Amino acid sequence: MNAIELVSLAPYPIDGSNPTDYDSIVAAAQAQIDAHGYAELPGFITPEGVAALVADAESLAERAHPSHGPGTAYLELPSDDWPDDHPRKKWMDYGVRAVGYDVIPYSSPLRQIYELPDLDHFISDVLGRGPLFHYADPCGALNLAVMGEGDQLQWHFDQTDFVVSLAIQDADEGGDFEVVPLTRSATEENYDEVNAILNGDRSRVTRLEMTPGTLLIFEGRYSLHRVSPIRGNTLRHVGLLAYDTKPETTSSELLRAIRYGRTEAFDTPPTTWPVA
Ligand SMILES: O=C(O)CCC(=O)C(=O)O
Ligand SMILES: [Fe+2]
C-alpha cells in the first residue's frame, strides 16, 4: 500500500486533490494552534492505516531502548543558583522506551508516513514558519515511543519548537496526554503557575483524547505537558515526528546515549533484531 493511502484523504486532502477543503483544514488547524498551542486532528489516519501502524509498532517494540530516572520540567540539569523550591529544581520520575529512526525499517508504514512530502507541506503550511526541515538527528528525527506498565513522562516543556505526534495504540489505563495550554511564552516564564502545576494544581489541565489515528501538531516549548502513568498489559504506542526550522539540527550525544543507548546511529536500519 502506498503511504498516502493510509491518510484519510476525504477529510484531510493533503495530496492536493481538493484545494478548497485543503485551505479550510489548514486554517482550522492554525486557529487551534493560535488558541491553544496545539492542533488535534482526529481520524487523520484511516482505520486500515491504524491497523497497519499497530502491527508495525508491535514488531518494532523489541527494538526500543528503555530509559528512566528523575527529570525536570526543563529537561536540563538545574543550576545551583536557583533556590531549592524553584520549579527548575523539581525532580519528577519518567520512564519511556524509544525506537529510534535509524532502526526503523524502510518498509515501516510509520517511516513511510514521515517521509511523505505531502505531509511535510501540510505541516509547513499549518505552522507557517517558512521552509520546514526534518530534524537531522539520525536517531531522533522519527521515534516510536513505547510505554508500558509504570512508564510515564513527567511534566515538561520540549526543547524543540514543535513535535507532531501520531497516536497508534492506547494503554488499558492511564497514558493520557495532559497539557496546560500556553503555560509560558518567549518573554514570560510564568514560574508561579508552573510551580503550582508541578505541585498538583489541575485547574487548567486539559486531557487530549489522542484516539488512535489522531495527528497532534504541538508547540511543546510553551505548553507544559505530560503522559500520565500507564497501567495494564497493553502497550501505548505513539509516533513522534520531529521537524525544525533550521536544516542539519541534531541532538547532543548525551541525549542520544540516554534515550537510545547509543551515540553512533546505524547507517541503514537492521533487517533483523537483535543485530548479530
Ligand atoms: O508520547 C507523547 O504523547 C508525548 C511525548 C512527549 O511529550 C515528548 O517526547 O516530548
Ligand atoms: Fe514533550
PDB file of N, CA, C and O in Angstrom, residues 10-44:
ATOM      1  N   ALA A  10     -10.319  12.120   2.495  1.00  0.00           N
ATOM      2  CA  ALA A  10     -11.573  12.873   2.321  1.00  0.00           C
ATOM      3  C   ALA A  10     -11.610  14.060   3.297  1.00  0.00           C
ATOM      4  O   ALA A  10     -11.731  15.207   2.869  1.00  0.00           O
ATOM      5  N   PRO A  11     -11.454  13.814   4.598  1.00  0.00           N
ATOM      6  CA  PRO A  11     -11.420  14.983   5.499  1.00  0.00           C
ATOM      7  C   PRO A  11     -10.099  15.760   5.440  1.00  0.00           C
ATOM      8  O   PRO A  11     -10.071  16.942   5.782  1.00  0.00           O
ATOM      9  N   TYR A  12      -9.015  15.088   5.071  1.00  0.00           N
ATOM     10  CA  TYR A  12      -7.695  15.733   5.097  1.00  0.00           C
ATOM     11  C   TYR A  12      -7.007  15.571   3.732  1.00  0.00           C
ATOM     12  O   TYR A  12      -6.091  14.748   3.583  1.00  0.00           O
ATOM     13  N   PRO A  13      -7.428  16.335   2.713  1.00  0.00           N
ATOM     14  CA  PRO A  13      -6.889  16.136   1.351  1.00  0.00           C
ATOM     15  C   PRO A  13      -5.490  16.738   1.178  1.00  0.00           C
ATOM     16  O   PRO A  13      -5.293  17.672   0.387  1.00  0.00           O
ATOM     17  N   ILE A  14      -4.522  16.152   1.902  1.00  0.00           N
ATOM     18  CA  ILE A  14      -3.163  16.713   1.856  1.00  0.00           C
ATOM     19  C   ILE A  14      -2.449  16.390   0.540  1.00  0.00           C
ATOM     20  O   ILE A  14      -1.357  16.886   0.287  1.00  0.00           O
ATOM     21  N   ASP A  15      -3.093  15.557  -0.312  1.00  0.00           N
ATOM     22  CA  ASP A  15      -2.465  15.183  -1.583  1.00  0.00           C
ATOM     23  C   ASP A  15      -2.790  16.166  -2.704  1.00  0.00           C
ATOM     24  O   ASP A  15      -2.439  15.926  -3.858  1.00  0.00           O
ATOM     25  N   GLY A  16      -3.468  17.276  -2.373  1.00  0.00           N
ATOM     26  CA  GLY A  16      -3.769  18.278  -3.397  1.00  0.00           C
ATOM     27  C   GLY A  16      -5.024  17.968  -4.196  1.00  0.00           C
ATOM     28  O   GLY A  16      -5.344  18.673  -5.162  1.00  0.00           O
ATOM     29  N   SER A  17      -5.773  16.932  -3.781  1.00  0.00           N
ATOM     30  CA  SER A  17      -6.947  16.523  -4.563  1.00  0.00           C
ATOM     31  C   SER A  17      -8.131  17.484  -4.394  1.00  0.00           C
ATOM     32  O   SER A  17      -9.046  17.475  -5.206  1.00  0.00           O
ATOM     33  N   ASN A  18      -8.136  18.283  -3.335  1.00  0.00           N
ATOM     34  CA  ASN A  18      -9.249  19.213  -3.106  1.00  0.00           C
ATOM     35  C   ASN A  18      -8.725  20.503  -2.458  1.00  0.00           C
ATOM     36  O   ASN A  18      -8.760  20.660  -1.244  1.00  0.00           O
ATOM     37  N   PRO A  19      -8.205  21.421  -3.288  1.00  0.00           N
ATOM     38  CA  PRO A  19      -7.540  22.621  -2.752  1.00  0.00           C
ATOM     39  C   PRO A  19      -8.428  23.463  -1.838  1.00  0.00           C
ATOM     40  O   PRO A  19      -7.937  24.037  -0.861  1.00  0.00           O
ATOM     41  N   THR A  20      -9.739  23.538  -2.104  1.00  0.00           N
ATOM     42  CA  THR A  20     -10.606  24.379  -1.262  1.00  0.00           C
ATOM     43  C   THR A  20     -10.692  23.798   0.142  1.00  0.00           C
ATOM     44  O   THR A  20     -10.506  24.505   1.145  1.00  0.00           O
ATOM     45  N   ASP A  21     -10.958  22.490   0.227  1.00  0.00           N
ATOM     46  CA  ASP A  21     -11.006  21.850   1.542  1.00  0.00           C
ATOM     47  C   ASP A  21      -9.639  21.907   2.221  1.00  0.00           C
ATOM     48  O   ASP A  21      -9.545  22.047   3.437  1.00  0.00           O
ATOM     49  N   TYR A  22      -8.595  21.779   1.430  1.00  0.00           N
ATOM     50  CA  TYR A  22      -7.236  21.828   1.983  1.00  0.00           C
ATOM     51  C   TYR A  22      -7.028  23.165   2.700  1.00  0.00           C
ATOM     52  O   TYR A  22      -6.582  23.205   3.848  1.00  0.00           O
ATOM     53  N   ASP A  23      -7.410  24.257   2.026  1.00  0.00           N
ATOM     54  CA  ASP A  23      -7.235  25.573   2.645  1.00  0.00           C
ATOM     55  C   ASP A  23      -8.029  25.667   3.944  1.00  0.00           C
ATOM     56  O   ASP A  23      -7.572  26.254   4.918  1.00  0.00           O
ATOM     57  N   SER A  24      -9.250  25.079   3.965  1.00  0.00           N
ATOM     58  CA  SER A  24     -10.019  25.178   5.220  1.00  0.00           C
ATOM     59  C   SER A  24      -9.412  24.347   6.342  1.00  0.00           C
ATOM     60  O   SER A  24      -9.436  24.783   7.488  1.00  0.00           O
ATOM     61  N   ILE A  25      -8.869  23.152   6.037  1.00  0.00           N
ATOM     62  CA  ILE A  25      -8.304  22.380   7.159  1.00  0.00           C
ATOM     63  C   ILE A  25      -7.027  23.053   7.684  1.00  0.00           C
ATOM     64  O   ILE A  25      -6.754  23.027   8.877  1.00  0.00           O
ATOM     65  N   VAL A  26      -6.268  23.670   6.784  1.00  0.00           N
ATOM     66  CA  VAL A  26      -5.068  24.399   7.231  1.00  0.00           C
ATOM     67  C   VAL A  26      -5.495  25.564   8.134  1.00  0.00           C
ATOM     68  O   VAL A  26      -4.956  25.748   9.234  1.00  0.00           O
ATOM     69  N   ALA A  27      -6.509  26.320   7.714  1.00  0.00           N
ATOM     70  CA  ALA A  27      -6.966  27.477   8.513  1.00  0.00           C
ATOM     71  C   ALA A  27      -7.519  27.015   9.864  1.00  0.00           C
ATOM     72  O   ALA A  27      -7.259  27.635  10.904  1.00  0.00           O
ATOM     73  N   ALA A  28      -8.259  25.910   9.878  1.00  0.00           N
ATOM     74  CA  ALA A  28      -8.833  25.414  11.138  1.00  0.00           C
ATOM     75  C   ALA A  28      -7.723  24.962  12.089  1.00  0.00           C
ATOM     76  O   ALA A  28      -7.776  25.220  13.298  1.00  0.00           O
ATOM     77  N   ALA A  29      -6.700  24.295  11.552  1.00  0.00           N
ATOM     78  CA  ALA A  29      -5.589  23.842  12.401  1.00  0.00           C
ATOM     79  C   ALA A  29      -4.823  25.053  12.941  1.00  0.00           C
ATOM     80  O   ALA A  29      -4.443  25.093  14.117  1.00  0.00           O
ATOM     81  N   GLN A  30      -4.638  26.071  12.095  1.00  0.00           N
ATOM     82  CA  GLN A  30      -3.936  27.285  12.551  1.00  0.00           C
ATOM     83  C   GLN A  30      -4.708  27.968  13.671  1.00  0.00           C
ATOM     84  O   GLN A  30      -4.128  28.456  14.640  1.00  0.00           O
ATOM     85  N   ALA A  31      -6.038  27.988  13.547  1.00  0.00           N
ATOM     86  CA  ALA A  31      -6.858  28.635  14.584  1.00  0.00           C
ATOM     87  C   ALA A  31      -6.721  27.883  15.904  1.00  0.00           C
ATOM     88  O   ALA A  31      -6.637  28.497  16.978  1.00  0.00           O
ATOM     89  N   GLN A  32      -6.667  26.546  15.844  1.00  0.00           N
ATOM     90  CA  GLN A  32      -6.478  25.757  17.077  1.00  0.00           C
ATOM     91  C   GLN A  32      -5.128  26.087  17.714  1.00  0.00           C
ATOM     92  O   GLN A  32      -5.027  26.236  18.927  1.00  0.00           O
ATOM     93  N   ILE A  33      -4.089  26.186  16.887  1.00  0.00           N
ATOM     94  CA  ILE A  33      -2.754  26.466  17.430  1.00  0.00           C
ATOM     95  C   ILE A  33      -2.718  27.852  18.070  1.00  0.00           C
ATOM     96  O   ILE A  33      -2.190  28.037  19.163  1.00  0.00           O
ATOM     97  N   ASP A  34      -3.337  28.841  17.404  1.00  0.00           N
ATOM     98  CA  ASP A  34      -3.345  30.192  17.975  1.00  0.00           C
ATOM     99  C   ASP A  34      -4.054  30.203  19.325  1.00  0.00           C
ATOM    100  O   ASP A  34      -3.642  30.880  20.260  1.00  0.00           O
ATOM    101  N   ALA A  35      -5.146  29.446  19.444  1.00  0.00           N
ATOM    102  CA  ALA A  35      -5.932  29.471  20.674  1.00  0.00           C
ATOM    103  C   ALA A  35      -5.303  28.631  21.785  1.00  0.00           C
ATOM    104  O   ALA A  35      -5.362  29.001  22.957  1.00  0.00           O
ATOM    105  N   HIS A  36      -4.730  27.473  21.440  1.00  0.00           N
ATOM    106  CA  HIS A  36      -4.318  26.517  22.478  1.00  0.00           C
ATOM    107  C   HIS A  36      -2.860  26.079  22.413  1.00  0.00           C
ATOM    108  O   HIS A  36      -2.397  25.381  23.312  1.00  0.00           O
ATOM    109  N   GLY A  37      -2.146  26.410  21.355  1.00  0.00           N
ATOM    110  CA  GLY A  37      -0.775  25.918  21.223  1.00  0.00           C
ATOM    111  C   GLY A  37      -0.721  24.520  20.633  1.00  0.00           C
ATOM    112  O   GLY A  37       0.348  23.923  20.559  1.00  0.00           O
ATOM    113  N   TYR A  38      -1.869  23.971  20.252  1.00  0.00           N
ATOM    114  CA  TYR A  38      -1.858  22.662  19.588  1.00  0.00           C
ATOM    115  C   TYR A  38      -3.011  22.574  18.599  1.00  0.00           C
ATOM    116  O   TYR A  38      -3.999  23.301  18.716  1.00  0.00           O
ATOM    117  N   ALA A  39      -2.860  21.677  17.629  1.00  0.00           N
ATOM    118  CA  ALA A  39      -3.964  21.356  16.716  1.00  0.00           C
ATOM    119  C   ALA A  39      -4.150  19.847  16.754  1.00  0.00           C
ATOM    120  O   ALA A  39      -3.206  19.088  16.481  1.00  0.00           O
ATOM    121  N   GLU A  40      -5.347  19.428  17.134  1.00  0.00           N
ATOM    122  CA  GLU A  40      -5.651  17.998  17.249  1.00  0.00           C
ATOM    123  C   GLU A  40      -6.465  17.607  16.021  1.00  0.00           C
ATOM    124  O   GLU A  40      -7.526  18.194  15.770  1.00  0.00           O
ATOM    125  N   LEU A  41      -5.983  16.637  15.259  1.00  0.00           N
ATOM    126  CA  LEU A  41      -6.648  16.234  14.020  1.00  0.00           C
ATOM    127  C   LEU A  41      -7.082  14.771  14.118  1.00  0.00           C
ATOM    128  O   LEU A  41      -6.329  13.848  13.737  1.00  0.00           O
ATOM    129  N   PRO A  42      -8.293  14.530  14.672  1.00  0.00           N
ATOM    130  CA  PRO A  42      -8.750  13.146  14.843  1.00  0.00           C
ATOM    131  C   PRO A  42      -9.019  12.486  13.502  1.00  0.00           C
ATOM    132  O   PRO A  42      -9.379  13.147  12.533  1.00  0.00           O
ATOM    133  N   GLY A  43      -8.811  11.173  13.445  1.00  0.00           N
ATOM    134  CA  GLY A  43      -9.100  10.418  12.224  1.00  0.00           C
ATOM    135  C   GLY A  43      -8.205  10.797  11.060  1.00  0.00           C
ATOM    136  O   GLY A  43      -8.590  10.634   9.905  1.00  0.00           O
ATOM    137  N   PHE A  44      -7.010  11.269  11.353  1.00  0.00           N
ATOM    138  CA  PHE A  44      -6.095  11.650  10.266  1.00  0.00           C
ATOM    139  C   PHE A  44      -5.642  10.406   9.486  1.00  0.00           C
ATOM    140  O   PHE A  44      -5.446  10.447   8.278  1.00  0.00           O
TER     141      PHE A  44
END
